[in-house]
Each structure stands twice: as C-alpha cells, then as structure tokens.
PDB file of C-alpha atoms in Angstrom:
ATOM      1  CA  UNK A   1      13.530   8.831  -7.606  1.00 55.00           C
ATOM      2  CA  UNK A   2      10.434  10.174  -6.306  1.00 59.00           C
ATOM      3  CA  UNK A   3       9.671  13.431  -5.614  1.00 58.00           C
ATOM      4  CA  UNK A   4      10.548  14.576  -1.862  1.00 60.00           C
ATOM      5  CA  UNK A   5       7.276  14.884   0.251  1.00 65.00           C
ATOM      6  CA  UNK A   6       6.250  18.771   1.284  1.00 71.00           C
ATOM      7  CA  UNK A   7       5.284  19.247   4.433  1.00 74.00           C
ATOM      8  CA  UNK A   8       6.666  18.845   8.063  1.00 81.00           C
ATOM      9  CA  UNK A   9       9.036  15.809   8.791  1.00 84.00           C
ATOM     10  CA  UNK A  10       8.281  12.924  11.081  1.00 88.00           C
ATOM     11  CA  UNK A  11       8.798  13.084  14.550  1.00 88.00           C
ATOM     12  CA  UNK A  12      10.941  16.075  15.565  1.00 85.00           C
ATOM     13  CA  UNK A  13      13.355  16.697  13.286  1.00 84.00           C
ATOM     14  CA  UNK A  14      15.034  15.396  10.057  1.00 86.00           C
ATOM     15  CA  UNK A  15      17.287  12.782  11.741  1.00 91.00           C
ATOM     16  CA  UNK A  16      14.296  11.846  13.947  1.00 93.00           C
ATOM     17  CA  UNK A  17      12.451  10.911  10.276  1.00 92.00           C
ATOM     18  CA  UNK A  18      15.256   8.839   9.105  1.00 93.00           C
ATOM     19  CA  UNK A  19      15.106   6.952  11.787  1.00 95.00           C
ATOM     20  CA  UNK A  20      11.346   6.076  12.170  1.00 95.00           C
ATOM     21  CA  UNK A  21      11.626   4.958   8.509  1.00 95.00           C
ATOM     22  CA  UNK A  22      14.551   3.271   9.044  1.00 96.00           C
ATOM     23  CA  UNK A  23      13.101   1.118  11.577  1.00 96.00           C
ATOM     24  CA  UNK A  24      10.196   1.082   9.636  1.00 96.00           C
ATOM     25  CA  UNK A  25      11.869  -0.443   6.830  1.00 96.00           C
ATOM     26  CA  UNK A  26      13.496  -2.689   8.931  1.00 96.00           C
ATOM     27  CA  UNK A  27      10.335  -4.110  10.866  1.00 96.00           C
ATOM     28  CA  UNK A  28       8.257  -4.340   7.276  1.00 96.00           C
ATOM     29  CA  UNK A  29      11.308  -6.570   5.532  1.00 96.00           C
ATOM     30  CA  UNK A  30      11.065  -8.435   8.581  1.00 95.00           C
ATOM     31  CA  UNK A  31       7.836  -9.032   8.872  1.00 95.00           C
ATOM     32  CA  UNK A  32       6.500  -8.486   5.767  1.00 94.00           C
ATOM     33  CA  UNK A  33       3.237  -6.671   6.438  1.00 94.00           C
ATOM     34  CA  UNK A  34       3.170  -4.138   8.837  1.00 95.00           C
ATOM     35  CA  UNK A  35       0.549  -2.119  10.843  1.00 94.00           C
ATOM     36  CA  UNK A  36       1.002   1.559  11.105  1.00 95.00           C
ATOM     37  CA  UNK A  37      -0.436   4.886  10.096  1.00 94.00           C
ATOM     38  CA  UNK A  38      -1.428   6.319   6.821  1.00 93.00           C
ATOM     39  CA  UNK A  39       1.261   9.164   6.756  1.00 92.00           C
ATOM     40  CA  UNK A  40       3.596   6.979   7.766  1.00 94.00           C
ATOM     41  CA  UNK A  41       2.930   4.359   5.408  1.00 94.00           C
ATOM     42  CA  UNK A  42       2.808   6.785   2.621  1.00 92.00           C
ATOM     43  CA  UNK A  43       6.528   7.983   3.360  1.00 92.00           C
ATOM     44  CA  UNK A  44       7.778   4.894   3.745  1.00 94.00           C
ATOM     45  CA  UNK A  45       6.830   3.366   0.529  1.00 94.00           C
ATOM     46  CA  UNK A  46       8.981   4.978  -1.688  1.00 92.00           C
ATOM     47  CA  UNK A  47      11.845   4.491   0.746  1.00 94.00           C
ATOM     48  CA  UNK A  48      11.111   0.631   0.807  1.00 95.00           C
ATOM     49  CA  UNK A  49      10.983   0.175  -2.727  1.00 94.00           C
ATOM     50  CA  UNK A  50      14.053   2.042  -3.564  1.00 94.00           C
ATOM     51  CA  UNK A  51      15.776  -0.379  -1.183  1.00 95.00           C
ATOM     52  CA  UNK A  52      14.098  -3.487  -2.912  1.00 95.00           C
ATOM     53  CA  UNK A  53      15.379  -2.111  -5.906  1.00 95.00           C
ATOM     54  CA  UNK A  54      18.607  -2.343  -4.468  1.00 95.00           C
ATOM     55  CA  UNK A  55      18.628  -5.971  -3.540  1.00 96.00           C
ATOM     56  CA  UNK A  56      17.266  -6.435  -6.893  1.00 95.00           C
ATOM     57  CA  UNK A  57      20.787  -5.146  -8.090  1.00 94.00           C
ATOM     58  CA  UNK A  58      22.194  -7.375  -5.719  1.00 93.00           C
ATOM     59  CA  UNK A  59      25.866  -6.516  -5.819  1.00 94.00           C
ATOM     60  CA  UNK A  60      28.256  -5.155  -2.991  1.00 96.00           C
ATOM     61  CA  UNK A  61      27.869  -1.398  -3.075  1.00 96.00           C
ATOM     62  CA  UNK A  62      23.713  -1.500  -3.111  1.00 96.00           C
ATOM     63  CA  UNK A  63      24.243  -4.072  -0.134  1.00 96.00           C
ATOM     64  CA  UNK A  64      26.474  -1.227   1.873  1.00 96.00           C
ATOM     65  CA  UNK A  65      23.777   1.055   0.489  1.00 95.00           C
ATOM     66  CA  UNK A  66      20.944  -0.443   2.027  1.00 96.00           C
ATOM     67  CA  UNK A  67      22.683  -1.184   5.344  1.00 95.00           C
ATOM     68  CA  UNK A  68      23.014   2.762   5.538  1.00 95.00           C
ATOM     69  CA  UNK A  69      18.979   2.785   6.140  1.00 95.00           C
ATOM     70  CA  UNK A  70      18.346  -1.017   7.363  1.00 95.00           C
ATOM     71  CA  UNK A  71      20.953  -1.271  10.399  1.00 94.00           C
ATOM     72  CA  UNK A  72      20.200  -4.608  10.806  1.00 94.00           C
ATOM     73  CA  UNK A  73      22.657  -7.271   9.048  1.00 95.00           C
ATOM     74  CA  UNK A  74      20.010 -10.198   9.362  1.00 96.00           C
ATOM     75  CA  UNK A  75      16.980  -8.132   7.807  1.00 95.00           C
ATOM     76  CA  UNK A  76      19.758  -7.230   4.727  1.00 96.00           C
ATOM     77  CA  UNK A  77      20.317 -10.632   4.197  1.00 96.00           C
ATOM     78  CA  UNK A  78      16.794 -12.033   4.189  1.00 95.00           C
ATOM     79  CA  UNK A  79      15.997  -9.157   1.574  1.00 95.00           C
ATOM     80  CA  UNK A  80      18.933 -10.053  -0.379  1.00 95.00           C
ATOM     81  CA  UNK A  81      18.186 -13.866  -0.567  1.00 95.00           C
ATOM     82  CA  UNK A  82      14.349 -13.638  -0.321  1.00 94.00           C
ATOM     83  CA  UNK A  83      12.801 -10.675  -0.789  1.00 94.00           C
ATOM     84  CA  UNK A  84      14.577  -9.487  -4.004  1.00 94.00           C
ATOM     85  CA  UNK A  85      14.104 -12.989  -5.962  1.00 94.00           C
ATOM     86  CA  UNK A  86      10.563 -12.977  -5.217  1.00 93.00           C
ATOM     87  CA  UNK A  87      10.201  -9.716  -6.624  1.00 92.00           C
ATOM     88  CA  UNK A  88      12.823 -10.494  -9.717  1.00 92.00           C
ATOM     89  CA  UNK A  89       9.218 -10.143 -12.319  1.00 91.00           C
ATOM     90  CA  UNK A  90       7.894  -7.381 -10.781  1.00 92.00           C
ATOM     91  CA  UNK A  91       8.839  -4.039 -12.289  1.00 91.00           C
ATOM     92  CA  UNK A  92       8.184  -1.396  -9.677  1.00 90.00           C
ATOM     93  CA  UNK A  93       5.086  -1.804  -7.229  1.00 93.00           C
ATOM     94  CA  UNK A  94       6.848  -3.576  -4.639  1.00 95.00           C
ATOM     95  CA  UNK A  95       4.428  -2.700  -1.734  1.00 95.00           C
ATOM     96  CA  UNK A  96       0.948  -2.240  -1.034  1.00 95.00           C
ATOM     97  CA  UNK A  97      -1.400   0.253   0.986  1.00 95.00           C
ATOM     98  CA  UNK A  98      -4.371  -0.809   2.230  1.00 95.00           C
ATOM     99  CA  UNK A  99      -6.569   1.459   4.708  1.00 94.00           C
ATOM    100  CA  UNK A 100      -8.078  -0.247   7.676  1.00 92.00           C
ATOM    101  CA  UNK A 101      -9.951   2.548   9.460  1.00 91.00           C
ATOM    102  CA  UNK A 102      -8.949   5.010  11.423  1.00 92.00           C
ATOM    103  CA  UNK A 103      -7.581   3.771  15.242  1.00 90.00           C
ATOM    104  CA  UNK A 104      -9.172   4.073  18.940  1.00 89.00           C
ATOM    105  CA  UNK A 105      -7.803   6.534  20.996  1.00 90.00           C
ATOM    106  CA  UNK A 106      -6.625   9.632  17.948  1.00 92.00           C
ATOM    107  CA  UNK A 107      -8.378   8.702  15.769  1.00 91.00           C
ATOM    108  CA  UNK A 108      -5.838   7.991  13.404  1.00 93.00           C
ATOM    109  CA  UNK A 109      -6.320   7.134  10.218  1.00 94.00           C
ATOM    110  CA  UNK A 110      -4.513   3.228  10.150  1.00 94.00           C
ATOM    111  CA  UNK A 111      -3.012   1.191   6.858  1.00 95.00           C
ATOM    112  CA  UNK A 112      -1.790  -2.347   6.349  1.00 95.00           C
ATOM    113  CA  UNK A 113       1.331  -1.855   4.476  1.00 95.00           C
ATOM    114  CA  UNK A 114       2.541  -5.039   2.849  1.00 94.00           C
ATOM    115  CA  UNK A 115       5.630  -6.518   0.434  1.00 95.00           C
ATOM    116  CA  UNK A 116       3.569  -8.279  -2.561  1.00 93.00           C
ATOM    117  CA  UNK A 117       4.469 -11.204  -3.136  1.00 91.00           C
ATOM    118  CA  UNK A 118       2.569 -12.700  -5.493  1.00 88.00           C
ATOM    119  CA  UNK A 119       3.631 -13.734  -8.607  1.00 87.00           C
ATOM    120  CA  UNK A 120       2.840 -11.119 -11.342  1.00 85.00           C
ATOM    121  CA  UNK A 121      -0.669 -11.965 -12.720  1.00 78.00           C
ATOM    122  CA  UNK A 122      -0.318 -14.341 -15.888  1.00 72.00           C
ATOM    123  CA  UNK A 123      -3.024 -11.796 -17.467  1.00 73.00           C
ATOM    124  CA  UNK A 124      -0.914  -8.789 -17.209  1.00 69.00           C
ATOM    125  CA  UNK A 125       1.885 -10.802 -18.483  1.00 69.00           C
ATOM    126  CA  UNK A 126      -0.284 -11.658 -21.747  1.00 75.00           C
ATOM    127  CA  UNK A 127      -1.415  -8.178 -22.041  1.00 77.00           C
ATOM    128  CA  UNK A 128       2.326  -7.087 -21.756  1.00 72.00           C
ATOM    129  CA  UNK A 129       3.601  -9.400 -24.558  1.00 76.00           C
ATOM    130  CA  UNK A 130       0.655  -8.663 -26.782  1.00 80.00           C
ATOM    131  CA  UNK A 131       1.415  -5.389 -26.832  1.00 81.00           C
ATOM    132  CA  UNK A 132       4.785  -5.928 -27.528  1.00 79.00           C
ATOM    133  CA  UNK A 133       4.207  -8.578 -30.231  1.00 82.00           C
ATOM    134  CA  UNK A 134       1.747  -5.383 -31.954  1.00 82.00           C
ATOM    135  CA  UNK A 135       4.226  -2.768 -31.509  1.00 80.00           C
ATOM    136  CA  UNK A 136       6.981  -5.000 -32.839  1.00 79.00           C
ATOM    137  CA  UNK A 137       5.182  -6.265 -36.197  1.00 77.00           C
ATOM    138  CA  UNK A 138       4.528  -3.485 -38.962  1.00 64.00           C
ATOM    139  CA  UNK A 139       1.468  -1.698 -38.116  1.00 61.00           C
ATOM    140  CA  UNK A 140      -0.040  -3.064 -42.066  1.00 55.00           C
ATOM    141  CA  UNK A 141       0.499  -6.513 -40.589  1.00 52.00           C
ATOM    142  CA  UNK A 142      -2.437  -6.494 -38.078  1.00 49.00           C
ATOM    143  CA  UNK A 143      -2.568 -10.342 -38.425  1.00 48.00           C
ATOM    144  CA  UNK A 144       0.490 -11.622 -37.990  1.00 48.00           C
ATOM    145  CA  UNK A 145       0.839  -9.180 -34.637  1.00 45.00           C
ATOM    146  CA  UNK A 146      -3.083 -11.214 -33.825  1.00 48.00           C
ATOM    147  CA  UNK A 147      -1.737 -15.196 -34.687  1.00 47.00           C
ATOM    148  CA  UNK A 148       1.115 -14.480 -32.023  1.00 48.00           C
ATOM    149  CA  UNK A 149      -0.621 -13.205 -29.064  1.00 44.00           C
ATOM    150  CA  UNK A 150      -3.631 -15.684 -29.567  1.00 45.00           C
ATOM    151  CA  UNK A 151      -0.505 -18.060 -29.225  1.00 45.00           C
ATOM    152  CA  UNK A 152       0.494 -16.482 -25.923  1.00 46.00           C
ATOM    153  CA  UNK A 153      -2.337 -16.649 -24.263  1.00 46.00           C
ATOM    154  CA  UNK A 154      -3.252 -19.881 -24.722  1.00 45.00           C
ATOM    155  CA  UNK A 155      -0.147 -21.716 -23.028  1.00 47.00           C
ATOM    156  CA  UNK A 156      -0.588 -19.017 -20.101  1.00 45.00           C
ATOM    157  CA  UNK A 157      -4.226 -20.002 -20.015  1.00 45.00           C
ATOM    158  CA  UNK A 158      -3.281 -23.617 -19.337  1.00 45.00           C
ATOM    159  CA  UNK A 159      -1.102 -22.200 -17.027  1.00 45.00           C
ATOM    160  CA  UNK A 160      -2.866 -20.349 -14.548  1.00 44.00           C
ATOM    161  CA  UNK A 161      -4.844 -23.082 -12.916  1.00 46.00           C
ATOM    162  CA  UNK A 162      -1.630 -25.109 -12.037  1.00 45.00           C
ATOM    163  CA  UNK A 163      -0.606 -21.500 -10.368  1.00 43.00           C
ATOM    164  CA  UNK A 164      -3.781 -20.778  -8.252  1.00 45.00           C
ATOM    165  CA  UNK A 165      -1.871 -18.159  -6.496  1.00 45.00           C
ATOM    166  CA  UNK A 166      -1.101 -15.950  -9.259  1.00 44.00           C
ATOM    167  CA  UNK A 167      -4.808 -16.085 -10.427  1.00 43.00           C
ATOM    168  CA  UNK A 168      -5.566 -14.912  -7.303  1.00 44.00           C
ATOM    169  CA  UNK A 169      -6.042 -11.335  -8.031  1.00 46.00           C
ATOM    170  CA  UNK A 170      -7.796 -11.532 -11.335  1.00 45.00           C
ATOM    171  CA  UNK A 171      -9.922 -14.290  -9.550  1.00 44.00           C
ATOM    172  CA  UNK A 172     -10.938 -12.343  -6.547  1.00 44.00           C
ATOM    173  CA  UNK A 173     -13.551  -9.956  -8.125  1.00 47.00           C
ATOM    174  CA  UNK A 174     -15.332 -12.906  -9.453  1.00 45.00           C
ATOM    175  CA  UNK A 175     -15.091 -14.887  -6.264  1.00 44.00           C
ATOM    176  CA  UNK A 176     -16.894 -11.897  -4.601  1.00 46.00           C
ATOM    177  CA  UNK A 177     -19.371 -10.900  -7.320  1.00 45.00           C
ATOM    178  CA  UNK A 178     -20.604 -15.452  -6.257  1.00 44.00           C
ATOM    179  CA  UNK A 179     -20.555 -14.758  -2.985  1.00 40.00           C
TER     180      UNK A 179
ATOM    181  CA  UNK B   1      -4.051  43.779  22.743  1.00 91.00           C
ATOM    182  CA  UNK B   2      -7.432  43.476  21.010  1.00 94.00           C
ATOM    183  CA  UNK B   3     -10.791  42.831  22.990  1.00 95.00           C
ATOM    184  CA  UNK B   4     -14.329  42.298  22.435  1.00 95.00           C
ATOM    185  CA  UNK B   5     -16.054  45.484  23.487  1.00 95.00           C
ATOM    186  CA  UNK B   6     -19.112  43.861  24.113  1.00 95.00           C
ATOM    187  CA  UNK B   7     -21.021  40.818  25.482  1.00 96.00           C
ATOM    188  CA  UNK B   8     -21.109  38.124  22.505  1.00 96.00           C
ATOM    189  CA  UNK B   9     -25.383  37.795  22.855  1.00 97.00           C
ATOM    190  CA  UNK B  10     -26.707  34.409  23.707  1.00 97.00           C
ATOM    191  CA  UNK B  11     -28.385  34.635  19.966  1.00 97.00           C
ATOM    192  CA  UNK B  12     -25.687  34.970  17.860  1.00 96.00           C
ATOM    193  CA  UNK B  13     -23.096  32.284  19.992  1.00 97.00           C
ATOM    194  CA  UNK B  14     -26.357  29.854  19.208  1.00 96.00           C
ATOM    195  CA  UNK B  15     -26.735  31.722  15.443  1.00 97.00           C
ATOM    196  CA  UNK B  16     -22.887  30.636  14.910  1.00 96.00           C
ATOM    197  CA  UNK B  17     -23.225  27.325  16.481  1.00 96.00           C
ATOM    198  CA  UNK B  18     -26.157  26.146  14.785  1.00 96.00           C
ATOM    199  CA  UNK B  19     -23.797  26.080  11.335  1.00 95.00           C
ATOM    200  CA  UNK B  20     -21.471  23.673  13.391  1.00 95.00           C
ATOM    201  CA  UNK B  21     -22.779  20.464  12.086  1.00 94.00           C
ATOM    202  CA  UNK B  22     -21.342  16.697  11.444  1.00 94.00           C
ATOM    203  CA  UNK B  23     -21.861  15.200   8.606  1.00 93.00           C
ATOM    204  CA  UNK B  24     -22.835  11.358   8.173  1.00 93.00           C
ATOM    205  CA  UNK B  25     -20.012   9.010   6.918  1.00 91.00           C
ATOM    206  CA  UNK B  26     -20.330   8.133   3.637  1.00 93.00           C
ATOM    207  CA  UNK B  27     -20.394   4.103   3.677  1.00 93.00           C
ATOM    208  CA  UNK B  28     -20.723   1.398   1.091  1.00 93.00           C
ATOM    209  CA  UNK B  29     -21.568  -2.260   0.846  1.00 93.00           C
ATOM    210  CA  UNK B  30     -19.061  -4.740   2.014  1.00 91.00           C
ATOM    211  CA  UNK B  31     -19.203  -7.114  -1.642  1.00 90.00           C
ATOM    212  CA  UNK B  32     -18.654 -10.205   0.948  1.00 89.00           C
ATOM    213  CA  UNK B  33     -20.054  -9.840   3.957  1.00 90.00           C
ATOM    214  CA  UNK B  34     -22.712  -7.225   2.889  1.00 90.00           C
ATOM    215  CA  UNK B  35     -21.850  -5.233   6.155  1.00 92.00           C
ATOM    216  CA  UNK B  36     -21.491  -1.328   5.438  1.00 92.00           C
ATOM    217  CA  UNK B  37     -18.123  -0.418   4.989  1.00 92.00           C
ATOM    218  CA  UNK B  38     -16.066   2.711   3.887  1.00 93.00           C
ATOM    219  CA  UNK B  39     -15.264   2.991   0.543  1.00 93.00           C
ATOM    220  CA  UNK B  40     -11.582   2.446   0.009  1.00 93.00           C
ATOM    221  CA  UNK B  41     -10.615   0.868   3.232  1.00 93.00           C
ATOM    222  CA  UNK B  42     -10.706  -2.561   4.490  1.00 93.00           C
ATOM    223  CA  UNK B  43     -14.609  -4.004   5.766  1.00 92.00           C
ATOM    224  CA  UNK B  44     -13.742  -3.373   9.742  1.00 89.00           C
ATOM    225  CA  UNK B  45     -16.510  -6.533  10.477  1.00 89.00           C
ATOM    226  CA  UNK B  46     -14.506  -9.211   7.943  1.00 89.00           C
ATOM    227  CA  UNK B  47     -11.821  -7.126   6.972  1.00 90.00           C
ATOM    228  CA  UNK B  48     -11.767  -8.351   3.160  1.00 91.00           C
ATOM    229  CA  UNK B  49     -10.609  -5.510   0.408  1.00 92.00           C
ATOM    230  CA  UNK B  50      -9.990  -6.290  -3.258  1.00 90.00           C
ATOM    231  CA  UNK B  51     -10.249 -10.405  -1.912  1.00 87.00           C
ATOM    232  CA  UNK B  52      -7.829 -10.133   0.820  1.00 89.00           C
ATOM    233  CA  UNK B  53      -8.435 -10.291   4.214  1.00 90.00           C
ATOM    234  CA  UNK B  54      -6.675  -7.908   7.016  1.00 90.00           C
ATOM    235  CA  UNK B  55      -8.947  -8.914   9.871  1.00 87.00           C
ATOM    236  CA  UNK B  56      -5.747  -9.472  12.239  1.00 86.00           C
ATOM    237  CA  UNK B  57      -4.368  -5.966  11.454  1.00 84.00           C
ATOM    238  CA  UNK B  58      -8.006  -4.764  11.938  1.00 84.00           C
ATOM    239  CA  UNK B  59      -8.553  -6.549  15.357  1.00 82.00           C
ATOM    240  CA  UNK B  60      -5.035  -5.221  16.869  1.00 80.00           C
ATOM    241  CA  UNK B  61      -4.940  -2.086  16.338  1.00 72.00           C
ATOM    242  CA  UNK B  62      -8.602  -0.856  16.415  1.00 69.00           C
ATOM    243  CA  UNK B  63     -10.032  -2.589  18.834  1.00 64.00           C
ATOM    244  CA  UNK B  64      -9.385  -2.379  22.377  1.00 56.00           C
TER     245      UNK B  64
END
C-alpha cells in the first residue's frame, strides 16, 4: 500500500478528499484519460491503481470494495469487464502522468492522467524471461541460460510487427530521432 | 504591537527590490516539432511527449 501523502488534504476536509478522488476515480475509469491538476493527479494514482488491482482480483468482496470509492454501478462494471482484462499482463503501473503546462487563469500546474492500455512491450517481456531463464540455470552454465533467451527473442521478434501497437513505445524514440 | 520607528528610505525599498528578480524558464527542444518546450511536460504547440500526443487536453484546458 503506498505510503499516505503528508501535507494538507484536498478540498476542506478529509471527507471532502474522499470524495474529489472518488469522483475522480470514477470520471478517469470512465473516460479513460482525464484532465486535471498535478496534485490532484498525484493523489489519485495510487488510489486508482489499488482499485484496478481490485478488479484484477475480480471476485465479490473486491467488487463491494471498490463500489465503497466508485459509487457508480456502471463505471464498476466496465472496470470489471474491461479495464481489469486489459491490464491482466501488466504488473503494477496501471496509470500514467503526463504534465501539460501549467493552466490560464492560476496558473496551475495541469497533467493528463491516463489508464495504459497498451499491451506490455514485447521487449520488456524478453528482457523479463531472459532474466529469468539466467537466474534459473546454474550460474557455471552461462550457455545454456544464452541458447534459451536467444530462443525467446526471436519468436517475439517475429512478433512485434504483427502487434504494431505494442511496439509502439519502444518505436517512438526512433520515430522521433527520423523526424 | 510592533512598528517601524522610522520612514523605510526610498534607497533601501529600491536596494531590497532590486534583488526581486524572475528568472527565465528553462526550455528545451520539442524532438518533433522543434518548437521550445519544457522539459518534462507535453510540447504546448503539438503536444507530443515520449511519441504521444495530448494536443486535445492541451487545447481545453490552457487555452481560452
């Protein structure tokens, strides 16, 4: 669980904070990406991804547990049936930050948060099982832990360009470096 | 309560003022549309970061 943030609450009051991220929640499983500001953004993260990792779970009592913070039976659902099987690869990470500037008027310093959806990136897969296929063979066999990760990666190789989506982030630096 | 005993001089208001500076915003190049942009935070004229775009977010809620 993480840590709880120091520092004044939202809004007015403690019940005043559950609320705003509460509907928070609600509005960025709804919509998926949301507009709001960097505090806010920041302290609803962790909330959001504990209640991912709830649908994850999937079962009756993490259900009743998330509609204690997302009031809205419709939202629950489409996080149950969509949201959590989309993320079923992911391990942690659920949501991203991105800072847009700050806003007209206070000045306030404005994020994109955003559910990610993309498939987890065939590379960090490949790195993943390499590292499992090394710690799993003796560390005097160096080349049998080599022959099976050389095997990985070439299938996921093949792979990737029949997923263009999930290349998508390892592709992006390059794309910018041509342009 | 505590007061000032005397006039603040004209010379040392404009001696403490002239340490009240602003500093220039520290900006980098936007890799795709070569605009500057801040480091960190989405390019406000295309509104690409890390290859994704959040020019609608940026257009809503900055502009006016």
């Amino acid at each position: 669980m993480p840590t709880p943030p120091k520092g004044p609450r939202l809004g007015g009051g403690p019940a005043h904070e559950r609320l705003m991220l509460a509907g928070l929640a609600t509005s960025l499983f709804e919509h998926r990406r949301i507009t709001t500001t960097e505090a806010k953004a920041k302290r609803l993260r962790p909330l959001a991804e504990r209640l991912i990792t709830f649908a994850k779970r999937g079962d009756l009592h993490s259900r009743r547990r998330v509609m204690t913070v997302v009031r809205d039976k419709s939202v629950v659902h489409e996080l149950f049936t969509e949201i959590a099987p989309a993320m079923a690869e992911r391990q942690g990470g659920y949501t991203r930050i991105t800072k847009i500037g700050p806003r007209k008027g206070d000045n306030a310093p404005m994020a994109v948060i955003e559910l990610v959806l993309e498939p987890v990136s065939p590379k960090q897969a490949v790195v993943r099982e390499a590292t499992k296929a090394a710690k799993k063979a003796a560390p005097g066999a160096e080349e049998t832990a080599q022959t099976p990760g050389s095997a990985e990666s070439a299938p996921s190789a093949e792979s990737a360009p029949s997923a263009p989506s999930a290349e998508e982030p390892a592709e992006s630096n390059e794309a910018d470096a041509k342009e | 309560m505590a007061v000032p005993k005397r006039k603040m001089s004209r010379s040392n208001t404009r001696a403490r003022r002239s340490q009240w500076k602003t500093a220039a915003t520290v900006t980098s190049t936007c890799p795709r549309c070569k605009a500057p942009a801040r480091p960190h935070q989405a390019c406000p004229s295309c509104g690409a970061y890390k290859g994704r775009l959040y020019a609608e977010a940026i257009r809503s809620e900055l502009q006016d």
